[in-house]
PDB file of C-alpha atoms and ligand atoms in Angstrom:
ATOM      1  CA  UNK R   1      97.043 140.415 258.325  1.00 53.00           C
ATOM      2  CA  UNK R   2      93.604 139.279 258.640  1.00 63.00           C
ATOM      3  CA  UNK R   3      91.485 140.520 255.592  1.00 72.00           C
ATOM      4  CA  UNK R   4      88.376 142.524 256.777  1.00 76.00           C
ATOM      5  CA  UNK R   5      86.996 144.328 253.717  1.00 84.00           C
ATOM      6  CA  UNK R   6      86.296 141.420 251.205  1.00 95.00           C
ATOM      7  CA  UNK R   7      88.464 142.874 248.570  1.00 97.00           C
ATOM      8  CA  UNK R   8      90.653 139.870 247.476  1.00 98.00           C
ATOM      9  CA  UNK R   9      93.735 140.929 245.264  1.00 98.00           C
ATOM     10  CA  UNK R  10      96.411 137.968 243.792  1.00 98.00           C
ATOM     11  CA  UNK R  11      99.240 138.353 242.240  1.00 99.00           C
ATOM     12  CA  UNK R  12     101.671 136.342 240.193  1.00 99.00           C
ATOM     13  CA  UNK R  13     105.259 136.380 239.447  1.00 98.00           C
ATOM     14  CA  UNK R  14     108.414 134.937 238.100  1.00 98.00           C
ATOM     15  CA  UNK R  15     111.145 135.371 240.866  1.00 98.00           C
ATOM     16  CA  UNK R  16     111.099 136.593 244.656  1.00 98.00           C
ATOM     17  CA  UNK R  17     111.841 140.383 243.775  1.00 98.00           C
ATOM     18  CA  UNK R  18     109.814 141.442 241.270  1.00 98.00           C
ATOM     19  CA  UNK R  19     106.721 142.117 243.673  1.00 98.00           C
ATOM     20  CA  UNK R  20     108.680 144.063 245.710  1.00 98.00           C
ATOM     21  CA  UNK R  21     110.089 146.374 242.782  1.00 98.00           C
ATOM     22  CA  UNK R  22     106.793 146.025 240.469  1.00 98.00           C
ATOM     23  CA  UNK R  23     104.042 145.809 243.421  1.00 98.00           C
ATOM     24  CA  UNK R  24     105.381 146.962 246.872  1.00 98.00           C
ATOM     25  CA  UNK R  25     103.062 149.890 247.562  1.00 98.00           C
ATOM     26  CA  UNK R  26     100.223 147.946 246.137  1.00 98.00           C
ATOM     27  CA  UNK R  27     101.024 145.274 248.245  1.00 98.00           C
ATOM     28  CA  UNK R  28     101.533 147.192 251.645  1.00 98.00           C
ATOM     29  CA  UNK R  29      98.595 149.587 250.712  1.00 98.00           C
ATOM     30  CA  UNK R  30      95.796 147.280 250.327  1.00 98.00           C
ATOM     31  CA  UNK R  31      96.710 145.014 252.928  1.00 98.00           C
ATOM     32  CA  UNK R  32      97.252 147.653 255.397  1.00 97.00           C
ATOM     33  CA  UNK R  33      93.361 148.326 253.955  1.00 96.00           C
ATOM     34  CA  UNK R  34      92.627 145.150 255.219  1.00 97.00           C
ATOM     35  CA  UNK R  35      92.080 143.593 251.802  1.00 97.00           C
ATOM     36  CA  UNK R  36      93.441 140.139 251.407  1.00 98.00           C
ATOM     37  CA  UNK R  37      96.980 140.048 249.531  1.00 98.00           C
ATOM     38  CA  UNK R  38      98.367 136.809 247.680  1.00 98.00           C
ATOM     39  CA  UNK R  39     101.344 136.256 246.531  1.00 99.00           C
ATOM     40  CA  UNK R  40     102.240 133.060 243.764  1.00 99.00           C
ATOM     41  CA  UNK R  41     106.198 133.058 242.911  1.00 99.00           C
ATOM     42  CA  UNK R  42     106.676 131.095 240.290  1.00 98.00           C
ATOM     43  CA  UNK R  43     109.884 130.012 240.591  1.00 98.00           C
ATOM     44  CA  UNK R  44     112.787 130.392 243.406  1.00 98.00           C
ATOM     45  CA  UNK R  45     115.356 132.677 241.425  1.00 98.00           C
ATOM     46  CA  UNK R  46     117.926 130.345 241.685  1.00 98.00           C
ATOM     47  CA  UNK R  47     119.665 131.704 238.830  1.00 96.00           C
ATOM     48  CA  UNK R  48     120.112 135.340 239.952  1.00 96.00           C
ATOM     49  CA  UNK R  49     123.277 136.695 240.477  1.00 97.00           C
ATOM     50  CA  UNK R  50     124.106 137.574 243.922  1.00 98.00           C
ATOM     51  CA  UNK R  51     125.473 141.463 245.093  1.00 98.00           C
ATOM     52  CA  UNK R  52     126.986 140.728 248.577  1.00 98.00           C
ATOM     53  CA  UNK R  53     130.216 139.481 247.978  1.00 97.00           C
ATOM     54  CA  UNK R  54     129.434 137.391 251.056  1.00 98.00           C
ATOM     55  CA  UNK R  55     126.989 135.287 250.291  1.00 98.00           C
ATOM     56  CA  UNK R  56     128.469 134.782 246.136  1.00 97.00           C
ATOM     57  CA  UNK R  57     129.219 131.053 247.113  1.00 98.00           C
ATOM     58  CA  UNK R  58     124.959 130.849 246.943  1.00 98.00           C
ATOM     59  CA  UNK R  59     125.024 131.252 243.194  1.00 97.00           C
ATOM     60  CA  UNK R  60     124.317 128.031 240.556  1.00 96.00           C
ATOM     61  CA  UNK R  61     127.349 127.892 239.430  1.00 95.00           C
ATOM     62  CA  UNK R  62     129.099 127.157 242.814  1.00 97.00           C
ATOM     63  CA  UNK R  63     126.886 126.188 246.052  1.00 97.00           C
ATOM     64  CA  UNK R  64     123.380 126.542 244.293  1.00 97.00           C
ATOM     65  CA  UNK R  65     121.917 127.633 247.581  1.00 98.00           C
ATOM     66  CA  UNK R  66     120.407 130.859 246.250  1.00 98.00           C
ATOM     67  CA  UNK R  67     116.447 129.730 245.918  1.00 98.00           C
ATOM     68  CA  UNK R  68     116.697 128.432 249.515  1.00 98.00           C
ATOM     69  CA  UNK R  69     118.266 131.423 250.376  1.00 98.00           C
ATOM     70  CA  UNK R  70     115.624 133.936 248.348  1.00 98.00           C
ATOM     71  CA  UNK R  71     112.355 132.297 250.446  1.00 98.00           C
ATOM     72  CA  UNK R  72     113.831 133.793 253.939  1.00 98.00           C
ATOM     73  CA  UNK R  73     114.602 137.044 251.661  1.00 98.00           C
ATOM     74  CA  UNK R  74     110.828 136.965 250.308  1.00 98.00           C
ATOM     75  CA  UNK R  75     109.791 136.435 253.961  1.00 98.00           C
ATOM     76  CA  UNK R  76     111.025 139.511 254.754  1.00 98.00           C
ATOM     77  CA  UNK R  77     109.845 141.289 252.058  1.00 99.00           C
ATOM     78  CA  UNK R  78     105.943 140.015 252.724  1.00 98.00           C
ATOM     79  CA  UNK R  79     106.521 140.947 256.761  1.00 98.00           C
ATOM     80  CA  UNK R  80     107.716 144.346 255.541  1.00 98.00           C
ATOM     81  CA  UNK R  81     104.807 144.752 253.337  1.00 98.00           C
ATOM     82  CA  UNK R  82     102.370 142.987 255.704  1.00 98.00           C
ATOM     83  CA  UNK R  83     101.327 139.973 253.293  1.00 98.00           C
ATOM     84  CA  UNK R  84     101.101 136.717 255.023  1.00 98.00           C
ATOM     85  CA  UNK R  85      99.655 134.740 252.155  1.00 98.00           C
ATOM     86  CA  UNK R  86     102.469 134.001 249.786  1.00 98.00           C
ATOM     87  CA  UNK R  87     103.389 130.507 248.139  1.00 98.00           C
ATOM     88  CA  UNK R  88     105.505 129.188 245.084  1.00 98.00           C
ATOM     89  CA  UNK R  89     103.217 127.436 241.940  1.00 98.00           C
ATOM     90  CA  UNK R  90     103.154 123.934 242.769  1.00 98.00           C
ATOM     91  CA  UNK R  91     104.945 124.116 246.016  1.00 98.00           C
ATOM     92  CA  UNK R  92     108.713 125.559 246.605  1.00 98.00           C
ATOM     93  CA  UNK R  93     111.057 124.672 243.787  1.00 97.00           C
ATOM     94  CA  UNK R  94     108.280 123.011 241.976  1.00 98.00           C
ATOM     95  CA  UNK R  95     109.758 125.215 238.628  1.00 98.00           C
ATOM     96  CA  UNK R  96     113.064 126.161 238.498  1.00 98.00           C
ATOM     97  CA  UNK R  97     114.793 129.438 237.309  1.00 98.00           C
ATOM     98  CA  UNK R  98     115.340 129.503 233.762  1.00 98.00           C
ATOM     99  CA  UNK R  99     117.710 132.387 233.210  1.00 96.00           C
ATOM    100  CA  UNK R 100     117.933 135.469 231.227  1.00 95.00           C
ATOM    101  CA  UNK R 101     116.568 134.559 227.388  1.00 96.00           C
ATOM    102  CA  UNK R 102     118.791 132.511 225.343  1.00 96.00           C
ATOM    103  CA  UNK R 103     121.092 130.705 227.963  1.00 96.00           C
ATOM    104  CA  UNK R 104     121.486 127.172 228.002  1.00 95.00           C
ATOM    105  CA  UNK R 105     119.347 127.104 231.665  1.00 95.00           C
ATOM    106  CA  UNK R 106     116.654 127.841 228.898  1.00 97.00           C
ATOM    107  CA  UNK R 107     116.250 123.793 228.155  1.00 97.00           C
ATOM    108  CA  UNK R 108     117.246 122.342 231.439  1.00 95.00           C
ATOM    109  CA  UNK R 109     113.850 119.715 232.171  1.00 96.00           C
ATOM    110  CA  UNK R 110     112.493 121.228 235.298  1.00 97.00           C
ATOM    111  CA  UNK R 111     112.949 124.851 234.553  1.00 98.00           C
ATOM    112  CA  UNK R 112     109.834 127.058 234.231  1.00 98.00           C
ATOM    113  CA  UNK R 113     110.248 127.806 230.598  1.00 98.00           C
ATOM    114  CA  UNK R 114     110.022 123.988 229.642  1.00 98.00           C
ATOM    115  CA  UNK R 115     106.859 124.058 231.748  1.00 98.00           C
ATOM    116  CA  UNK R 116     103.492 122.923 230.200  1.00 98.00           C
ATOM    117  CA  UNK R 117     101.434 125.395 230.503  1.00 98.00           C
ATOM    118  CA  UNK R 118      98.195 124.141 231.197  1.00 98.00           C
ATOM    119  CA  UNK R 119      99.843 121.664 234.043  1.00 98.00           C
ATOM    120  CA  UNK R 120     101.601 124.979 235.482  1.00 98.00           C
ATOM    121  CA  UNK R 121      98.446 126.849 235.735  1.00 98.00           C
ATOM    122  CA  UNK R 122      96.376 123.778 237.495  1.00 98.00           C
ATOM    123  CA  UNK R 123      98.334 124.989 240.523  1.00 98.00           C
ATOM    124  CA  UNK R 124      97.253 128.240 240.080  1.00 98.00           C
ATOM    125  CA  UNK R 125      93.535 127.540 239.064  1.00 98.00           C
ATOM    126  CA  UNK R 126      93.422 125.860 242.584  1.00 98.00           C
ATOM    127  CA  UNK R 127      94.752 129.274 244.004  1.00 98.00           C
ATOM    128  CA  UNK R 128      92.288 130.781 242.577  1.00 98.00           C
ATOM    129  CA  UNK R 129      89.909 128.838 243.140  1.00 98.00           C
ATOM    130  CA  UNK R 130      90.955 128.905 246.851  1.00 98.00           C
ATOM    131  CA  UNK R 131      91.594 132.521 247.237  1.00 98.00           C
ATOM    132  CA  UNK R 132      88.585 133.363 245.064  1.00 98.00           C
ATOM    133  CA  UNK R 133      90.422 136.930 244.189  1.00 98.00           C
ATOM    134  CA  UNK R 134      88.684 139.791 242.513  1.00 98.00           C
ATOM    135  CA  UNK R 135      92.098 141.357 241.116  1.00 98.00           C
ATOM    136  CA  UNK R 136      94.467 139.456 239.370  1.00 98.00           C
ATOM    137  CA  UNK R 137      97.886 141.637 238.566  1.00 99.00           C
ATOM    138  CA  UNK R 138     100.813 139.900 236.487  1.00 98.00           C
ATOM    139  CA  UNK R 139     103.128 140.684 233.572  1.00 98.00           C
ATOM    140  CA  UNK R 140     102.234 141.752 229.957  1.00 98.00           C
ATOM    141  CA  UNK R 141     102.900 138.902 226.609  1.00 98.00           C
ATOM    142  CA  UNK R 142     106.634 139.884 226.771  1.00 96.00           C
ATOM    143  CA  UNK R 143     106.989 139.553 230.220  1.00 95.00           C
ATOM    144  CA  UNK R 144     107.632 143.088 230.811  1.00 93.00           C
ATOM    145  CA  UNK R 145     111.457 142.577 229.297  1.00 92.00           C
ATOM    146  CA  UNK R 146     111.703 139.456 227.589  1.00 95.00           C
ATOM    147  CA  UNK R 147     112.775 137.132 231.016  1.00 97.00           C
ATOM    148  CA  UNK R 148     111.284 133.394 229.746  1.00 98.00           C
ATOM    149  CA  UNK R 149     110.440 133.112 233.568  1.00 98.00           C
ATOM    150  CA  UNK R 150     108.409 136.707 233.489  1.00 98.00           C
ATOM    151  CA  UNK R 151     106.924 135.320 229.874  1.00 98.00           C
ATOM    152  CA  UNK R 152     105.762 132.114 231.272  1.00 98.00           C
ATOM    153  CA  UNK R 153     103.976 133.669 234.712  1.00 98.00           C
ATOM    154  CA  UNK R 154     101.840 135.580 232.190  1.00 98.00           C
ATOM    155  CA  UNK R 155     101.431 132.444 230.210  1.00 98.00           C
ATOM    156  CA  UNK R 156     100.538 130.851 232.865  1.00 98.00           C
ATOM    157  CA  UNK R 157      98.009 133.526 235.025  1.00 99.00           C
ATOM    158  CA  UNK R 158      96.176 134.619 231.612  1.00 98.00           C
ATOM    159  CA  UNK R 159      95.363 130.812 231.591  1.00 98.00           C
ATOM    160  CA  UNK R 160      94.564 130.190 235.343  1.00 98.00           C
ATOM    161  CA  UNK R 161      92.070 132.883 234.715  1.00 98.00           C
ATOM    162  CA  UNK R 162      90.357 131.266 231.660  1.00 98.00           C
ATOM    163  CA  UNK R 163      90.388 127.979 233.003  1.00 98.00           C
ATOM    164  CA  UNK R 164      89.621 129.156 236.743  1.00 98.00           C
ATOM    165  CA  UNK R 165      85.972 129.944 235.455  1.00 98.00           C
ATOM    166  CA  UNK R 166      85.437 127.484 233.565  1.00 98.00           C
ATOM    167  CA  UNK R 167      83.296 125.058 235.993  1.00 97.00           C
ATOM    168  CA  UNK R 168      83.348 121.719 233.687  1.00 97.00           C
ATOM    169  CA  UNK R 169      87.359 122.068 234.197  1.00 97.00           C
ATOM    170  CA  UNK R 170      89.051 119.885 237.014  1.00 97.00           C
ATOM    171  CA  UNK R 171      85.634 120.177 239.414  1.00 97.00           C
ATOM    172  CA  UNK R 172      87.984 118.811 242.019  1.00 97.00           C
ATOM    173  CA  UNK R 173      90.008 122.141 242.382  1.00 97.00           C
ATOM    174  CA  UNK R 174      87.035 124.050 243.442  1.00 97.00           C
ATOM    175  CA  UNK R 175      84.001 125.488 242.651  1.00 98.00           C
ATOM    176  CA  UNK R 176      84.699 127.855 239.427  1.00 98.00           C
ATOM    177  CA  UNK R 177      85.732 131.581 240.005  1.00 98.00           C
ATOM    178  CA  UNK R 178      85.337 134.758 237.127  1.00 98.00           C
ATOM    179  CA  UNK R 179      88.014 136.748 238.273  1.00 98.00           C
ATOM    180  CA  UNK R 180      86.604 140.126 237.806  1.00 98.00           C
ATOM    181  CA  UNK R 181      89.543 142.517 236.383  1.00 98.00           C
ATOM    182  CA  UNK R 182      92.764 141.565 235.126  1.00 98.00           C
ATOM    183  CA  UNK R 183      95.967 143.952 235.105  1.00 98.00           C
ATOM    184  CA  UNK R 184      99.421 144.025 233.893  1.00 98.00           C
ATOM    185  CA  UNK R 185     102.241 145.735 235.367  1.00 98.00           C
ATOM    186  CA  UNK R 186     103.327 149.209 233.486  1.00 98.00           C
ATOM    187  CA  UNK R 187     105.595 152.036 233.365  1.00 98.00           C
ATOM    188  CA  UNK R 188     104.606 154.980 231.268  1.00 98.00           C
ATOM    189  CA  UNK R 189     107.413 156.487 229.017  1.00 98.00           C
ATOM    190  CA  UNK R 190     107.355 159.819 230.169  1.00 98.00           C
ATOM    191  CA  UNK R 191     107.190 158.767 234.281  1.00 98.00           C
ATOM    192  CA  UNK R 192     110.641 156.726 233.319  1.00 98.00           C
ATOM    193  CA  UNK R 193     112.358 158.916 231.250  1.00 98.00           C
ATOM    194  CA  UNK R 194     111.847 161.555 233.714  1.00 98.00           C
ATOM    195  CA  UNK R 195     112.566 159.154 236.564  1.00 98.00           C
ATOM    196  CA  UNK R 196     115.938 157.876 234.702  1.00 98.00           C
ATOM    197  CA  UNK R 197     117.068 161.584 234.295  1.00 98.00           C
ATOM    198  CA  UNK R 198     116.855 162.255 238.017  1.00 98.00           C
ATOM    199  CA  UNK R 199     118.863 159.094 238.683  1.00 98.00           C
ATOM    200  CA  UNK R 200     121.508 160.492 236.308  1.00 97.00           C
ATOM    201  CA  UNK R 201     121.479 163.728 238.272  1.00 97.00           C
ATOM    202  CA  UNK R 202     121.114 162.340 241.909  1.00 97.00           C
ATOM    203  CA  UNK R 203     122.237 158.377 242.511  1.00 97.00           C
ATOM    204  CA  UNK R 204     125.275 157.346 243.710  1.00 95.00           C
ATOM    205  CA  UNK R 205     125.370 154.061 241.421  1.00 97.00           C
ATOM    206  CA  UNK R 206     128.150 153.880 239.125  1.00 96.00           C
ATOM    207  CA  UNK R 207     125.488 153.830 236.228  1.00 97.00           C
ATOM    208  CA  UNK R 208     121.993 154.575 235.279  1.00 98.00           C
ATOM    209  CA  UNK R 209     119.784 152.584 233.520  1.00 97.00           C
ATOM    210  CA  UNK R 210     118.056 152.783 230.295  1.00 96.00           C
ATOM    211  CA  UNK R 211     114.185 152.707 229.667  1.00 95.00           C
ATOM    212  CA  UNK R 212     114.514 149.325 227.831  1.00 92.00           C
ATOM    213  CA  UNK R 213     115.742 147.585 231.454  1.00 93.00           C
ATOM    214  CA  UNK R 214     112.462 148.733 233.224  1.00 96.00           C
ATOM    215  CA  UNK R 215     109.960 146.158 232.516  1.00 96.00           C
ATOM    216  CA  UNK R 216     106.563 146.899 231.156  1.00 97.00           C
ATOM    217  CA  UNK R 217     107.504 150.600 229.290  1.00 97.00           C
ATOM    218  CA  UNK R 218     104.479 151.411 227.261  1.00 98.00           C
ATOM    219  CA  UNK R 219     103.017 154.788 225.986  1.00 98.00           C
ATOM    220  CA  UNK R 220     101.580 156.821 228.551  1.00 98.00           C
ATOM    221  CA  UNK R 221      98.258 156.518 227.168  1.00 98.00           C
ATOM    222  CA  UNK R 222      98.214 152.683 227.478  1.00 98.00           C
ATOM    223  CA  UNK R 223      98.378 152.809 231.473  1.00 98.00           C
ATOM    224  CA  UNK R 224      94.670 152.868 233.077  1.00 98.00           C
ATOM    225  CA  UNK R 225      95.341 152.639 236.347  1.00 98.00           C
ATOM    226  CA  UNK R 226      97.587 154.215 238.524  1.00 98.00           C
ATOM    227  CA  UNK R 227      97.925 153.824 242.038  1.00 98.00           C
ATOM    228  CA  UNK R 228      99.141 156.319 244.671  1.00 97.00           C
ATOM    229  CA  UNK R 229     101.575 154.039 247.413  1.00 96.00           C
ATOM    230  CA  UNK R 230     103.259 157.311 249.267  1.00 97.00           C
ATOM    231  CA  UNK R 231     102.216 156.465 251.966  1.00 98.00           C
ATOM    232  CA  UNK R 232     103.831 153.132 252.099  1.00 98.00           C
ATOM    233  CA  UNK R 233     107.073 154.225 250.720  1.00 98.00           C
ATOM    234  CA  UNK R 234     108.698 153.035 254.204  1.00 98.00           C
ATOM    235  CA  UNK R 235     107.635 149.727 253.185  1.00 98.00           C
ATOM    236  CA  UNK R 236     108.135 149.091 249.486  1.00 98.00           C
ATOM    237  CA  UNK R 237     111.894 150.100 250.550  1.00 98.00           C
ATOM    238  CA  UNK R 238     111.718 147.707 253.327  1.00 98.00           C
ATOM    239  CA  UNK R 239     111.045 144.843 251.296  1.00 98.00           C
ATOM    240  CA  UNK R 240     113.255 146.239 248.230  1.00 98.00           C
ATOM    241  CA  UNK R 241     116.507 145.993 250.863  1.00 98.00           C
ATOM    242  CA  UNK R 242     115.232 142.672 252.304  1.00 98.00           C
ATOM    243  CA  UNK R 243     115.860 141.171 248.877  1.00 98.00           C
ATOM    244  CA  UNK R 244     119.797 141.960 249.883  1.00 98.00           C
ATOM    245  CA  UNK R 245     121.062 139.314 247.346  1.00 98.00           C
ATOM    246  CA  UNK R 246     119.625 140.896 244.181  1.00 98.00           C
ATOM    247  CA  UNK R 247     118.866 144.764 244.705  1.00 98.00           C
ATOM    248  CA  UNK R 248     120.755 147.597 246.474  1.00 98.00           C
ATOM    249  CA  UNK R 249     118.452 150.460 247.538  1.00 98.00           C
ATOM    250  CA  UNK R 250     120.050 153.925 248.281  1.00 97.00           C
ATOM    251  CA  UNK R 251     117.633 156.400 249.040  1.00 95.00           C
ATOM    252  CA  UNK R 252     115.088 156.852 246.203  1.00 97.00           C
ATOM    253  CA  UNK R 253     117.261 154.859 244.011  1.00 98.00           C
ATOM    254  CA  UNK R 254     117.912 150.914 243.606  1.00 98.00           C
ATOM    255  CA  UNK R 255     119.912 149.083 241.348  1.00 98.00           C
ATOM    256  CA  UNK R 256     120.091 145.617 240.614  1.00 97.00           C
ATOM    257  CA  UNK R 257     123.149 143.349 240.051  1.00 96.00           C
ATOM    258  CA  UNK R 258     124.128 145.523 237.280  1.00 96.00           C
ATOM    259  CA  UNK R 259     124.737 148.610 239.681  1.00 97.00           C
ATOM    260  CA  UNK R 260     122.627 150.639 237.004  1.00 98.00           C
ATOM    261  CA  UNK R 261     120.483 153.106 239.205  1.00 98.00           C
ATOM    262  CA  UNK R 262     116.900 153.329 238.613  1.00 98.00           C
ATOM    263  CA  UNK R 263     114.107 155.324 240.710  1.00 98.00           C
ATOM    264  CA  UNK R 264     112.774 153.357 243.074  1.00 98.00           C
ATOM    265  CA  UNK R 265     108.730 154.391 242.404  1.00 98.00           C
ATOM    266  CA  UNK R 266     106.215 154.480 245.171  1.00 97.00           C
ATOM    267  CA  UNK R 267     103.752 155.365 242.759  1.00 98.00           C
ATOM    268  CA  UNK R 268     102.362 151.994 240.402  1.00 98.00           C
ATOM    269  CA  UNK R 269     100.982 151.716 236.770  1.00 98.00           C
ATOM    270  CA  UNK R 270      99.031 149.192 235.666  1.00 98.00           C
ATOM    271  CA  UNK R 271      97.222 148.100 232.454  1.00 98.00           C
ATOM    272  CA  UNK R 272      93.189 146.918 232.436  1.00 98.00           C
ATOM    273  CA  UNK R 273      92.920 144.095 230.485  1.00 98.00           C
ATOM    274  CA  UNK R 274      90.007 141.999 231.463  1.00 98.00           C
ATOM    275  CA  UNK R 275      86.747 143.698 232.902  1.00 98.00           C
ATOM    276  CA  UNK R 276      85.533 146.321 233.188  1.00 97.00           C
ATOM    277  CA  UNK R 277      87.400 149.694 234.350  1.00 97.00           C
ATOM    278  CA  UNK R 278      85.556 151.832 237.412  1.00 96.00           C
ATOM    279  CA  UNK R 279      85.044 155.231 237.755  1.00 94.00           C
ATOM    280  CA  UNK R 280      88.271 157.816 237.215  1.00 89.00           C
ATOM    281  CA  UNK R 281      91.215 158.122 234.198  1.00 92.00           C
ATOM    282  CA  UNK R 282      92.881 157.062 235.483  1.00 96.00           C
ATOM    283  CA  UNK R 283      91.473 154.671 237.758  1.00 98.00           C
ATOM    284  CA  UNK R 284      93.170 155.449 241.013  1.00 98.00           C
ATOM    285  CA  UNK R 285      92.176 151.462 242.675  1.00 98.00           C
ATOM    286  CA  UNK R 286      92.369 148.083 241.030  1.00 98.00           C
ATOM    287  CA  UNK R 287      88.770 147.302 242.748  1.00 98.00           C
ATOM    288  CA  UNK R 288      87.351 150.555 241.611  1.00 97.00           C
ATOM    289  CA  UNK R 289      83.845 150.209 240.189  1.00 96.00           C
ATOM    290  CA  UNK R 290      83.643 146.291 241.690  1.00 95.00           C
ATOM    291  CA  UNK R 291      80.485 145.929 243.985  1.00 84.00           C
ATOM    292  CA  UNK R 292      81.586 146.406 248.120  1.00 71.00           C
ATOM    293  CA  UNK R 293      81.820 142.563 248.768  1.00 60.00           C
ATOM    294  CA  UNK R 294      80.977 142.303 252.356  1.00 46.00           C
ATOM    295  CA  UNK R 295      81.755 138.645 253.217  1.00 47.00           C
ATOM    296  CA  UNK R 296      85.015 138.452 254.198  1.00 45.00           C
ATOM    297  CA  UNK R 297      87.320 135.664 252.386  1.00 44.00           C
ATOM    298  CA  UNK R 298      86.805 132.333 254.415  1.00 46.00           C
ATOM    299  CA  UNK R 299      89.710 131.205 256.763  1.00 42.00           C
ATOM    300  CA  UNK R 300      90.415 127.973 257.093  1.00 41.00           C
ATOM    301  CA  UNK R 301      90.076 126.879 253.631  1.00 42.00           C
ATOM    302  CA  UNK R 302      93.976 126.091 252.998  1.00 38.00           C
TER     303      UNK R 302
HETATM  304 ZN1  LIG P 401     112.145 138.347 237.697  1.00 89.35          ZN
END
């Protein structure tokens, strides 16, 4: 979609998935708003597990097909949610998968985890830089759950965005950019307790998740910002079942490889960390107090 309102929003993340499950409303809401929506993966997910029996041959441990595989899955995730600008740091498998904490895919050269971090967030600084986005949304220091793929994406944005401003680093990216709020992705306790007790009740899965398997639980009182997505539930499940190899959506409910059920939210909760918050609390918009920027984002800049 062509971005009309000036309002620039860019987020980053470890695997193709998580925007969908963390972000989909967001996503679908402010492009449909005619803001400008990027999307930086940070790796392919190569090392997911795969739920189709079908396709199980596209795992790492047998065909290794599955990052190929999850770009025409995020494809249809970002046409469901009407993003066109999406890209992997440092171009498609640029950083591989690095598996769930403590597994030997942890310290294979190449993975995102062994991933300098200032190198890894060049590529983004030039994003940035690019993009020029107001909003930045990622993860929290634990990576919502403790992934060293989800760890390293907020490693790796919180130091885009220091860098990004600073004009007297790499000049040749760009002309330095202040992004103006920072956010990280939450779920207040009492929204997934309450949430988790209705899957219990209602979903079909043969089991229900616990709090500590939703990334980015926090005290209510921690979350700033929520944002209202009803209206783009149709879409956030969209790109949810177009992720086929790693979630399976049944109504309001979704479960991941696991086949734990968890409630598949259409309202978002994020955390202000950098910048100032606007009017409302919560704030009900990640641009909320930001001056109306009336110059649309340049085209043609890629
Ligand atoms: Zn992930």
């Amino acid at each position: 979609m062509t971005a009309t309102t000036g309002r620039r929003l860019l987020l980053v993340h470890a695997h193709p998935d998580d925007e969908s499950i963390g972000n989909g409303a967001t996503m679908a809401r402010y492009a449909a708003e005619g803001a400008r929506v990027t999307l930086v993966t940070c790796t392919l997910g190569e090392g997911g597990e795969v739920i189709p029996p079908e396709l199980a041959h596209l795992t790492a441990d047998r065909d290794d097909t599955l990052g190929a595989y999850r770009i025409g899955e995020l494809t249809e995730a970002m046409s469901a949610l009407g993003v066109s600008d999406f890209r992997f740091l440092g171009g498609p498998g640029r950083y591989r998968d690095s598996g769930m904490m403590g597994v030997p895919e942890n310290d294979v050269p190449g993975c995102f985890w062994q991933a300098d971090v200032d190198e890894a967030a060049g590529h983004l600084v030039a994003v940035v830089r690019e993009v020029r986005p107001q909003v930045l949304v990622t993860y929290d220091p634990d990576g919502g759950y403790g992934h060293p793929d989800h760890i390293q994406a907020h490693r790796v944005a919180m130091r885009a965005y220091e860098l990004a401003a600073d004009p007297a680093h790499r000049p040749e990216l760009g002309p330095a950019w202040r992004i103006a709020k920072v956010y990280w992705n939450r779920m207040p306790c009492s929204v997934i307790e309450a949430g988790l007790a209705e899957a219990a009740a209602k979903a079909s899965f043969p089991g229900v998740a616990q709090p500590a398997d939703v990334p980015g639980v926090v005290d209510d009182e921690v979350v700033t910002t929520v944002l209202d997505g009803a209206a783009q539930a149709g879409r956030k499940t969209a790109a949810m079942t177009a992720h086929a190899t790693q979630i399976t959506v049944d109504g309001a409910f979704f479960a991941l490889s696991n086949d734990l059920a968890q409630p598949l939210f259409t309202t978002e909760y994020y955390q202000l960390v950098r910048g100032q918050a606007g009017p409302g609390e919560p704030e009900d918009d990640l641009f909320a107090g930001l001056a109306p920027d009336a110059a649309p984002a340049e085209e043609g800049t890629r």
